[in-house]
Tab-separated table of C-alpha atoms in Angstrom:
chain	number	residue	atom	x	y	z
A	1	MET	CA	-16.969	26.607	30.420
A	2	PRO	CA	-13.592	25.587	29.328
A	3	HIS	CA	-12.912	25.830	25.601
A	4	THR	CA	-12.328	22.136	23.915
A	5	GLY	CA	-8.990	22.721	22.531
A	6	PHE	CA	-6.831	21.463	19.534
A	7	ALA	CA	-6.800	18.856	17.097
A	8	THR	CA	-3.907	18.499	15.276
A	9	ILE	CA	-4.550	16.627	11.800
A	10	ASP	CA	-2.055	15.422	9.356
A	11	PHE	CA	-2.493	13.681	6.031
A	12	GLU	CA	-0.667	11.189	3.677
A	13	THR	CA	-1.773	11.708	0.284
A	14	THR	CA	-1.462	9.800	-3.236
A	15	GLY	CA	-0.350	13.529	-4.464
A	16	LEU	CA	-0.583	17.166	-4.393
A	17	PHE	CA	-3.463	18.110	-6.027
A	18	PRO	CA	-6.770	17.342	-4.092
A	19	GLY	CA	-9.100	19.243	-7.064
A	20	GLY	CA	-7.855	16.645	-9.166
A	21	ASN	CA	-7.601	12.603	-8.773
A	22	ASP	CA	-5.314	12.475	-5.673
A	23	ARG	CA	-7.238	11.221	-2.582
A	24	VAL	CA	-6.125	10.861	0.972
A	25	ILE	CA	-4.767	7.142	2.343
A	26	GLU	CA	-4.270	8.082	5.932
A	27	VAL	CA	-4.951	10.748	8.733
A	28	ALA	CA	-4.244	11.249	12.131
A	29	VAL	CA	-5.918	13.494	14.686
A	30	VAL	CA	-4.246	14.254	17.906
A	31	HIS	CA	-6.470	16.534	20.681
A	32	SER	CA	-4.490	18.781	22.995
A	33	ASP	CA	-6.046	20.938	26.035
A	34	PRO	CA	-5.790	24.719	25.662
A	35	ASP	CA	-2.727	24.609	27.088
A	36	GLY	CA	-1.172	22.439	24.442
A	37	SER	CA	-0.811	19.343	26.523
A	38	ILE	CA	-1.799	15.952	24.258
A	39	THR	CA	-4.571	14.028	25.467
A	40	ALA	CA	-5.627	11.530	22.577
A	41	ARG	CA	-4.607	10.102	19.518
A	42	TRP	CA	-6.032	8.545	16.715
A	43	ASP	CA	-4.977	7.234	13.072
A	44	THR	CA	-6.285	5.248	10.171
A	45	LEU	CA	-5.390	4.515	7.222
A	46	ILE	CA	-8.226	5.275	4.447
A	47	ASN	CA	-8.788	3.119	1.022
A	48	PRO	CA	-8.595	5.725	-1.645
A	49	GLY	CA	-10.187	3.643	-4.517
A	50	ARG	CA	-7.232	4.036	-6.978
A	51	ASP	CA	-3.386	3.899	-6.855
A	52	LEU	CA	-1.422	5.055	-4.152
A	53	GLY	CA	1.191	7.268	-5.694
A	54	ARG	CA	4.337	7.928	-4.313
A	55	GLN	CA	4.689	4.978	-1.971
A	56	ASP	CA	8.626	5.295	-2.004
A	57	ILE	CA	7.505	8.501	0.177
A	58	HIS	CA	4.560	7.514	2.751
A	59	ARG	CA	5.673	3.676	2.366
A	60	ILE	CA	1.808	2.523	2.521
A	61	SER	CA	1.364	-0.362	0.444
A	62	ALA	CA	-1.711	-1.859	-1.383
A	63	ALA	CA	-1.903	-4.907	0.906
A	64	GLU	CA	-2.451	-2.775	3.911
A	65	ILE	CA	-4.684	-0.319	2.334
A	66	LEU	CA	-7.143	-3.217	1.262
A	67	ARG	CA	-7.880	-3.793	4.869
A	68	ALA	CA	-9.125	-0.138	5.552
A	69	PRO	CA	-11.994	1.882	5.518
A	70	THR	CA	-13.172	4.457	2.995
A	71	PHE	CA	-12.970	8.048	4.028
A	72	ALA	CA	-16.900	7.966	4.041
A	73	GLN	CA	-16.691	5.467	6.223
A	74	ILE	CA	-14.655	7.310	8.905
A	75	ALA	CA	-15.703	10.751	8.185
A	76	PRO	CA	-18.647	10.987	11.074
A	77	GLU	CA	-15.925	10.035	13.608
A	78	LEU	CA	-13.471	12.353	11.936
A	79	ILE	CA	-15.618	14.893	12.297
A	80	ALA	CA	-16.951	14.464	15.940
A	81	ARG	CA	-12.797	14.690	16.560
A	82	LEU	CA	-12.828	18.328	15.079
A	83	ASP	CA	-15.654	19.676	16.192
A	84	GLY	CA	-15.414	22.749	18.232
A	85	ARG	CA	-11.702	22.637	18.162
A	86	VAL	CA	-8.951	24.233	16.303
A	87	LEU	CA	-7.411	22.668	13.727
A	88	VAL	CA	-3.730	22.547	13.458
A	89	ALA	CA	-1.110	21.468	10.921
A	90	HIS	CA	2.071	21.801	9.519
A	91	ASN	CA	1.196	23.504	6.357
A	92	ALA	CA	-2.516	23.508	7.630
A	93	ALA	CA	-3.769	24.987	3.798
A	94	PHE	CA	-2.409	21.506	2.205
A	95	ASP	CA	-4.311	19.722	5.019
A	96	THR	CA	-7.436	21.519	4.749
A	97	ARG	CA	-7.573	21.611	1.039
A	98	PHE	CA	-7.575	17.589	1.399
A	99	LEU	CA	-9.816	17.781	4.182
A	100	ILE	CA	-12.215	19.943	2.454
A	101	ALA	CA	-12.010	18.049	-0.935
A	102	GLU	CA	-12.543	14.931	0.647
A	103	LEU	CA	-15.517	16.199	2.277
A	104	GLU	CA	-17.283	17.503	-0.812
A	105	ARG	CA	-16.853	13.867	-2.362
A	106	ILE	CA	-19.163	12.465	0.383
A	107	ASP	CA	-21.470	15.800	0.078
A	108	TYR	CA	-20.844	17.320	3.185
A	109	VAL	CA	-20.111	21.227	3.421
A	110	PRO	CA	-19.247	22.668	6.838
A	111	ASP	CA	-21.857	25.313	7.531
A	112	VAL	CA	-19.116	27.372	9.452
A	113	GLU	CA	-15.529	28.197	8.326
A	114	LEU	CA	-12.733	26.058	9.847
A	115	VAL	CA	-10.504	27.763	12.587
A	116	ALA	CA	-7.039	26.676	11.686
A	117	LEU	CA	-3.188	27.183	12.762
A	118	CYS	CA	-0.400	26.589	10.690
A	119	THR	CA	2.960	25.364	12.666
A	120	MET	CA	4.431	26.169	9.318
A	121	GLN	CA	3.610	30.147	9.103
A	122	LEU	CA	3.936	30.427	13.351
A	123	ALA	CA	7.397	29.065	12.564
A	124	ARG	CA	8.303	32.826	10.986
A	125	VAL	CA	7.404	34.160	14.761
A	126	PHE	CA	8.724	31.687	17.323
A	127	LEU	CA	11.579	30.110	14.830
A	128	PRO	CA	12.784	32.823	12.332
A	129	ASP	CA	16.242	31.724	12.030
A	130	ALA	CA	15.063	27.977	11.511
A	131	GLY	CA	14.117	26.113	8.382
A	132	ARG	CA	10.208	26.199	7.560
A	133	SER	CA	10.033	22.294	7.229
A	134	LEU	CA	8.585	19.886	10.179
A	135	ALA	CA	11.904	18.432	10.667
A	136	ASP	CA	13.476	21.730	11.054
A	137	CYS	CA	10.911	23.114	13.216
A	138	CYS	CA	11.120	20.218	15.538
A	139	ALA	CA	14.901	19.795	15.467
A	140	ALA	CA	14.773	23.638	17.296
A	141	PHE	CA	12.608	22.401	20.212
A	142	ASP	CA	14.617	18.741	20.263
A	143	ILE	CA	11.113	16.899	19.504
A	144	VAL	CA	11.995	13.184	18.033
A	145	LEU	CA	10.471	12.958	14.208
A	146	ASP	CA	11.294	9.355	13.512
A	147	GLY	CA	8.930	7.947	11.059
A	148	ALA	CA	8.319	10.905	9.089
A	149	HIS	CA	5.297	11.066	6.499
A	150	ARG	CA	3.289	8.812	8.386
A	151	ALA	CA	0.429	10.654	9.653
A	152	SER	CA	0.605	9.536	13.418
A	153	VAL	CA	4.564	10.506	13.552
A	154	ASP	CA	3.945	13.758	11.716
A	155	ALA	CA	0.638	14.899	13.760
A	156	GLU	CA	2.323	14.067	17.094
A	157	ALA	CA	5.390	15.703	16.466
A	158	THR	CA	2.816	18.942	15.013
A	159	ALA	CA	0.886	18.623	18.086
A	160	ARG	CA	4.194	19.114	20.475
A	161	LEU	CA	5.418	21.902	18.029
A	162	LEU	CA	2.445	23.762	18.759
A	163	ALA	CA	2.808	23.187	22.806
A	164	GLY	CA	6.671	24.504	22.367
A	165	TYR	CA	5.446	27.905	20.771
A	166	MET	CA	2.794	28.335	23.129
A	167	ALA	CA	5.075	27.918	26.369
A	168	HIS	CA	7.615	30.571	24.346
A	169	ALA	CA	4.341	32.873	23.754
A	170	ARG	CA	4.375	35.802	25.553
A	171	ASP	CA	0.633	36.018	26.087
A	172	ARG	CA	-2.534	33.943	25.505
A	173	SER	CA	-4.067	36.413	24.065
A	174	SER	CA	-4.170	35.040	20.251
A	175	TRP	CA	-4.649	31.319	21.576
A	176	ASP	CA	-7.482	32.085	23.099
A	177	GLN	CA	-9.299	34.201	20.470
A	178	ALA	CA	-8.836	31.217	18.096
A	179	LEU	CA	-10.325	28.731	20.676
A	180	GLU	CA	-12.971	31.003	21.047
A	181	GLN	CA	-13.608	31.501	17.494
A	182	ALA	CA	-13.720	26.977	17.257
A	183	ASP	CA	-15.817	26.380	20.186
A	184	ARG	CA	-18.626	28.682	18.695
A	185	GLY	CA	-18.560	27.499	15.303
A	186	ARG	CA	-19.898	23.919	15.647
A	187	LEU	CA	-19.893	21.377	12.660
A	188	ILE	CA	-23.158	19.601	11.833
A	189	PRO	CA	-22.445	16.104	12.978
A	190	LEU	CA	-22.546	13.230	10.185
A	191	ILE	CA	-24.846	10.766	10.713
A	192	GLY	CA	-23.218	7.233	9.807
A	193	ALA	CA	-22.566	3.465	11.302
A	194	PRO	CA	-19.842	3.444	13.584
A	195	THR	CA	-16.584	2.157	11.713
A	196	PRO	CA	-13.017	0.943	13.257
A	197	TRP	CA	-9.814	2.989	12.348
A	198	VAL	CA	-6.994	0.768	10.937
A	199	PRO	CA	-3.784	2.055	11.857
A	200	ARG	CA	-1.148	0.721	9.777
A	201	GLU	CA	0.135	-1.687	12.387
A	202	HIS	CA	-3.349	-3.007	12.281
A	203	ALA	CA	-3.304	-3.030	8.601
A	204	GLN	CA	-0.279	-5.463	7.973
A	205	PRO	CA	-1.184	-8.585	6.328
A	206	THR	CA	-1.638	-11.391	8.688
A	207	GLY	CA	1.428	-13.323	7.700
A	208	ARG	CA	-0.651	-16.582	7.231
A	209	HIS	CA	0.945	-18.239	4.128
A	210	PHE	CA	-2.079	-18.648	1.389
A	211	LEU	CA	-1.512	-22.900	1.718
A	212	GLU	CA	-2.375	-22.600	5.257
A	213	ARG	CA	-5.938	-20.931	4.116
A	214	ILE	CA	-6.241	-23.695	1.634
A	215	VAL	CA	-8.707	-26.342	3.043
A	216	GLU	CA	-7.262	-29.516	4.163
A	217	THR	CA	-10.065	-31.870	3.325
A	218	LEU	CA	-11.775	-31.514	-0.214
A	219	PRO	CA	-13.143	-34.464	-2.394
A	220	PRO	CA	-10.329	-36.132	-4.728
A	221	PHE	CA	-8.099	-34.342	-6.577
A	222	GLY	CA	-9.603	-33.432	-9.710
A	223	GLY	CA	-7.087	-34.635	-12.278
A	224	SER	CA	-4.478	-33.359	-14.994
A	225	ASP	CA	-6.712	-30.544	-16.279
A	226	ALA	CA	-7.358	-28.890	-12.796
A	227	GLN	CA	-3.562	-29.434	-11.918
A	228	ASN	CA	-2.605	-27.630	-15.172
A	229	GLU	CA	-4.870	-24.769	-14.460
A	230	TYR	CA	-3.516	-24.225	-10.889
A	231	LEU	CA	0.043	-24.589	-11.748
A	232	ALA	CA	-0.584	-22.064	-14.802
A	233	LEU	CA	-2.084	-19.468	-12.441
A	234	LEU	CA	0.833	-20.416	-10.085
A	235	ASP	CA	3.296	-19.624	-12.610
A	236	ARG	CA	1.680	-16.105	-13.761
A	237	CYS	CA	1.493	-15.269	-10.078
A	238	LEU	CA	5.354	-15.850	-9.589
A	239	LEU	CA	6.540	-13.778	-12.828
A	240	ASP	CA	7.606	-11.196	-10.384
A	241	ARG	CA	8.759	-13.202	-7.864
A	242	VAL	CA	5.516	-11.841	-5.556
A	243	ILE	CA	3.037	-13.502	-4.494
A	244	SER	CA	0.580	-10.138	-4.045
A	245	GLN	CA	-2.479	-10.570	-1.750
A	246	HIS	CA	-4.876	-10.217	-4.805
A	247	GLU	CA	-2.874	-13.421	-6.069
A	248	SER	CA	-2.798	-15.088	-3.011
A	249	ASP	CA	-6.675	-15.182	-3.023
A	250	GLY	CA	-6.562	-16.201	-6.564
A	251	LEU	CA	-4.947	-19.274	-5.324
A	252	VAL	CA	-7.112	-19.892	-2.372
A	253	ALA	CA	-10.059	-19.458	-4.803
A	254	MET	CA	-8.804	-21.315	-7.443
A	255	ALA	CA	-7.705	-24.344	-5.679
A	256	THR	CA	-11.052	-24.337	-3.511
A	257	LYS	CA	-12.987	-24.646	-6.873
A	258	LEU	CA	-11.176	-27.021	-8.516
A	259	GLY	CA	-11.456	-29.331	-5.192
A	260	ILE	CA	-7.772	-29.371	-4.811
A	261	SER	CA	-6.450	-29.844	-0.748
A	262	ARG	CA	-4.135	-28.525	0.880
A	263	ASP	CA	-1.682	-31.585	0.245
A	264	ALA	CA	-2.041	-31.477	-2.913
A	265	CYS	CA	-1.485	-28.083	-3.615
A	266	GLU	CA	2.000	-28.963	-1.595
A	267	LYS	CA	2.713	-31.641	-4.063
A	268	LEU	CA	1.832	-28.844	-6.861
A	269	HIS	CA	4.339	-26.546	-5.454
A	270	LEU	CA	6.852	-28.957	-4.971
A	271	GLU	CA	6.497	-30.233	-8.563
A	272	TYR	CA	6.825	-26.682	-10.067
A	273	PHE	CA	9.685	-26.209	-7.711
A	274	TRP	CA	11.355	-28.932	-9.454
A	275	SER	CA	10.690	-27.855	-12.733
A	276	LEU	CA	12.278	-24.772	-12.198
A	277	GLY	CA	15.117	-26.554	-11.157
A	278	ALA	CA	15.387	-28.705	-14.189
A	279	ALA	CA	15.178	-25.742	-16.211
A	280	ALA	CA	17.884	-23.940	-14.193
A	281	TRP	CA	20.122	-26.958	-14.811
A	282	SER	CA	19.550	-27.193	-18.521
A	283	ASP	CA	22.724	-25.381	-19.731
A	284	GLY	CA	25.008	-28.098	-16.998
A	285	VAL	CA	25.542	-25.166	-14.802
A	286	LEU	CA	23.567	-23.478	-11.880
A	287	THR	CA	24.870	-20.082	-11.465
A	288	ALA	CA	24.519	-17.795	-8.210
A	289	ASP	CA	21.531	-15.860	-9.728
A	290	GLU	CA	19.635	-18.841	-10.553
A	291	ARG	CA	20.478	-20.225	-7.105
A	292	ASP	CA	18.961	-17.434	-5.258
A	293	ASP	CA	16.155	-17.147	-7.641
A	294	LEU	CA	15.181	-20.793	-6.369
A	295	ALA	CA	15.737	-19.548	-3.029
A	296	THR	CA	12.968	-17.185	-3.662
A	297	VAL	CA	10.720	-19.401	-5.002
A	298	ALA	CA	11.293	-21.953	-2.471
A	299	ALA	CA	10.279	-19.299	0.140
A	300	LEU	CA	7.380	-18.041	-1.285
A	301	LEU	CA	6.212	-21.689	-1.659
A	302	GLN	CA	7.329	-22.880	1.909
A	303	ILE	CA	9.252	-25.847	-0.180
A	304	PRO	CA	10.901	-27.811	2.591
A	305	SER	CA	14.581	-27.214	2.885
A	306	ASP	CA	15.944	-30.791	1.968
A	307	GLN	CA	13.876	-30.396	-1.542
A	308	PHE	CA	15.604	-27.097	-2.031
A	309	ASP	CA	18.928	-28.886	-1.579
A	310	ARG	CA	18.213	-31.842	-3.688
A	311	VAL	CA	17.418	-29.451	-6.287
A	312	VAL	CA	20.271	-27.404	-6.348
A	313	ALA	CA	22.661	-30.152	-5.702
A	314	GLU	CA	25.129	-31.321	-8.809
A	315	PRO	CA	23.198	-33.269	-10.956
A	316	ASP	CA	25.630	-36.536	-10.170
A	317	GLU	CA	25.184	-36.039	-6.750
A	318	ARG	CA	21.264	-35.392	-6.676
A	319	PRO	CA	19.047	-37.828	-5.056
A	320	SER	CA	16.675	-39.249	-7.160
A	321	ASP	CA	13.756	-37.396	-8.533
A	322	PRO	CA	10.853	-37.454	-6.073
A	323	GLY	CA	8.415	-38.456	-9.150
A	324	THR	CA	7.012	-34.817	-9.107
A	325	ALA	CA	8.967	-33.119	-12.150
A	326	GLY	CA	7.134	-34.732	-14.643
A	327	THR	CA	4.841	-31.733	-15.743
A	328	THR	CA	6.690	-29.126	-18.372
A	329	LEU	CA	4.949	-25.884	-18.079
A	330	ALA	CA	4.337	-23.643	-21.179
A	331	GLY	CA	5.021	-20.380	-19.084
A	332	PHE	CA	3.763	-16.586	-19.600
A	333	ARG	CA	5.632	-15.341	-22.251
A	334	LEU	CA	5.760	-11.651	-24.067
A	335	GLU	CA	5.517	-11.857	-27.874
A	336	PRO	CA	6.040	-9.390	-30.615
A	337	GLY	CA	3.019	-7.026	-31.133
A	338	ASP	CA	1.581	-7.991	-27.596
A	339	LEU	CA	0.111	-5.000	-25.647
A	340	VAL	CA	1.295	-3.820	-22.247
A	341	THR	CA	-0.179	-1.366	-20.028
A	342	LEU	CA	1.466	0.533	-17.501
A	343	THR	CA	-0.368	2.040	-14.030
A	344	GLY	CA	0.915	3.709	-10.925
A	345	GLU	CA	3.910	5.808	-9.686
A	346	MET	CA	6.922	3.891	-11.248
A	347	SER	CA	9.967	3.806	-9.986
A	348	ARG	CA	11.551	4.627	-13.605
A	349	PRO	CA	9.949	7.403	-15.831
A	350	ARG	CA	6.876	5.561	-18.063
A	351	SER	CA	9.233	6.938	-20.760
A	352	GLU	CA	11.939	4.763	-20.457
A	353	TRP	CA	9.677	1.739	-20.182
A	354	HIS	CA	7.775	3.101	-23.296
A	355	ASP	CA	11.063	2.805	-24.525
A	356	ALA	CA	11.656	-0.559	-23.812
A	357	LEU	CA	8.354	-2.305	-24.484
A	358	THR	CA	8.521	-0.680	-28.206
A	359	SER	CA	12.388	-1.743	-28.425
A	360	HIS	CA	11.252	-5.560	-27.359
A	361	GLY	CA	8.777	-5.440	-30.158
A	362	LEU	CA	5.888	-4.459	-28.054
A	363	VAL	CA	2.902	-2.108	-27.905
A	364	PRO	CA	2.329	0.362	-24.910
A	365	LYS	CA	-1.776	0.927	-24.064
A	366	GLU	CA	-2.676	3.315	-21.893
A	367	ALA	CA	-6.716	1.667	-21.378
A	368	VAL	CA	-6.859	-1.559	-20.464
A	369	THR	CA	-9.166	-3.893	-22.943
A	370	LYS	CA	-9.546	-7.541	-23.109
A	371	GLN	CA	-6.652	-7.713	-26.066
A	372	VAL	CA	-4.359	-6.518	-23.474
A	373	LYS	CA	-1.564	-9.189	-22.517
A	374	LEU	CA	0.058	-7.772	-19.029
A	375	VAL	CA	-0.796	-5.039	-16.675
A	376	VAL	CA	2.263	-3.528	-15.187
A	377	ALA	CA	1.537	-1.962	-11.848
A	378	ALA	CA	4.254	0.215	-9.341
A	379	ASP	CA	2.410	-2.184	-6.465
A	380	PRO	CA	0.916	-5.974	-7.908
A	381	ASP	CA	-1.707	-5.010	-5.097
A	382	SER	CA	-2.569	-1.797	-6.868
A	383	LEU	CA	-6.200	-0.621	-6.540
A	384	SER	CA	-6.090	1.488	-9.702
A	385	GLY	CA	-9.073	1.383	-12.359
A	386	LYS	CA	-6.836	-0.135	-14.622
A	387	ALA	CA	-5.520	-2.861	-12.172
A	388	ARG	CA	-9.079	-3.541	-11.172
A	389	LYS	CA	-10.126	-4.238	-14.620
A	390	ALA	CA	-7.396	-6.059	-15.705
A	391	ARG	CA	-8.178	-8.437	-12.462
A	392	ASN	CA	-11.781	-8.430	-13.746
A	393	TYR	CA	-10.729	-9.465	-17.381
A	394	GLY	CA	-8.289	-12.211	-16.019
A	395	ILE	CA	-5.043	-10.288	-17.192
A	396	THR	CA	-2.042	-10.988	-15.557
A	397	VAL	CA	-0.876	-8.213	-13.112
A	398	VAL	CA	3.187	-7.951	-12.186
A	399	ASP	CA	5.037	-5.121	-10.976
A	400	GLU	CA	8.310	-3.552	-12.441
A	401	ALA	CA	10.727	-6.499	-11.902
A	402	GLY	CA	8.437	-8.928	-13.244
A	403	LEU	CA	8.219	-6.660	-16.760
A	404	ALA	CA	12.246	-6.471	-16.832
A	405	ARG	CA	12.006	-10.666	-16.538
A	406	LEU	CA	9.350	-10.842	-18.983
A	407	LEU	CA	11.839	-8.043	-21.194
A	408	ALA	CA	14.565	-10.166	-20.991
A	409	GLY	CA	12.863	-13.094	-22.339
A	410	VAL	CA	11.542	-11.445	-25.469
C-alpha cells in the first residue's frame, strides 16, 4: 500500500504563546505525495473570540474574522486532512504546539504521537550556509514567497521547500521512515457537522454600503426624536472616520427599529454633512485638512458630489442651503474625569496612551464597566472581551485615530 504522504501546515496566530491566551486565527494545509509533489491545498480564517494581536504582521482584520468559523467548527476536517500524514512546517515546534493547544481546548487529545518534519531544522543539512528564516531558505531554491505571513502562502512555500530538500537528498530512507510511522499512527476521527472553510479572499466585507441594506419602504419616519437618535449614533460611528462592520450593522438595526427608510437616511446623512460643513466654515476659513476630512465623511456616507461641492464652496459663492442643515448635534466629547479603556495591540505603547489620557485629565481604566465613557481598540471591530462588553453596554468603541481626534477637543 502506498504511503499517504505529507501535510504541510502553517498557522497565523494572535501571538507566540499557545499556553496562555494566544489563539490560532488562520490555518493552511497543503497535501503532497510521498515524492513531494503538491496535490491539494486548503486554508481558512478562524474566529478566536478575542482580539487579533499584531495585525500589522498578519494583516487580518476583525471584519474578516467575523465571517470565519471557529477552530472547533473546522477541527473535524482539519484532523481528517492531517490523518496518516507526516506533518511538515517551518519551525514545526511552533505550529505543533498551537495545534495541540487548540485541540486540547476542544477536548481532543491525539492518541498517537504526531510525526513532524521541520524545514527550518532540515536547513542545517540541506542549506548549511543559508539563514534559517523561511524567506532565506526559499531564496536558496528560487521559491517565490510573495505575501509572507499569510498561512496559504507560507504553507505552499514550505511544501515546495520540502520538495526541494527531497530532490537533493542522497536517499529516501529518512523520508520513507517518517511516512511509514505516520501511516501506522492514525488519528481518531472527530465527529462534527461539515463547516465551510473561509479563505481570506472569501471573508472580505462584501463592499455593500450599509445604506443599501436599509429597507427602502418602511412606515412613515418617526419624527425628530427618532431623527436625533439616529444622528447621535451616526456621530459616534464617525468619531474615528471609520464605519466598522459592527457600526454598519448597528446603523442598519437602528434605522429599522426607528422606521427610517433608506430615502430618509440619505436625507439625514446630507443634513449631518451640511452641519459638519457649517462647523468647518465657522471661522470663515476651510483648511486643507478640513476639506480632506469632509471628503472622507462624504465618501463614508455616499454624499453626492454636487452636495460636497456646495458645502466646500466659499460662503459667498455657495448655493442656497437645501433646507437640511437645521440640526445641531451636541456631539460626543470627552470631559476631564471620564474613564477610558484600551484593548488590543496598539500601534503606540499603552504607556504612551496612558500618559496622553492622564495629561488631558482622563482616567485610564483596565476593566470595562458601565461607568466607562469610551473604549479604544486597535481594530474598531475588535472581538476582545472588553470590546464585546462595551458594545453590550452601548459604550462607544473607536480606534487610535478616533482617540487622537477626541483628545484634541478635550
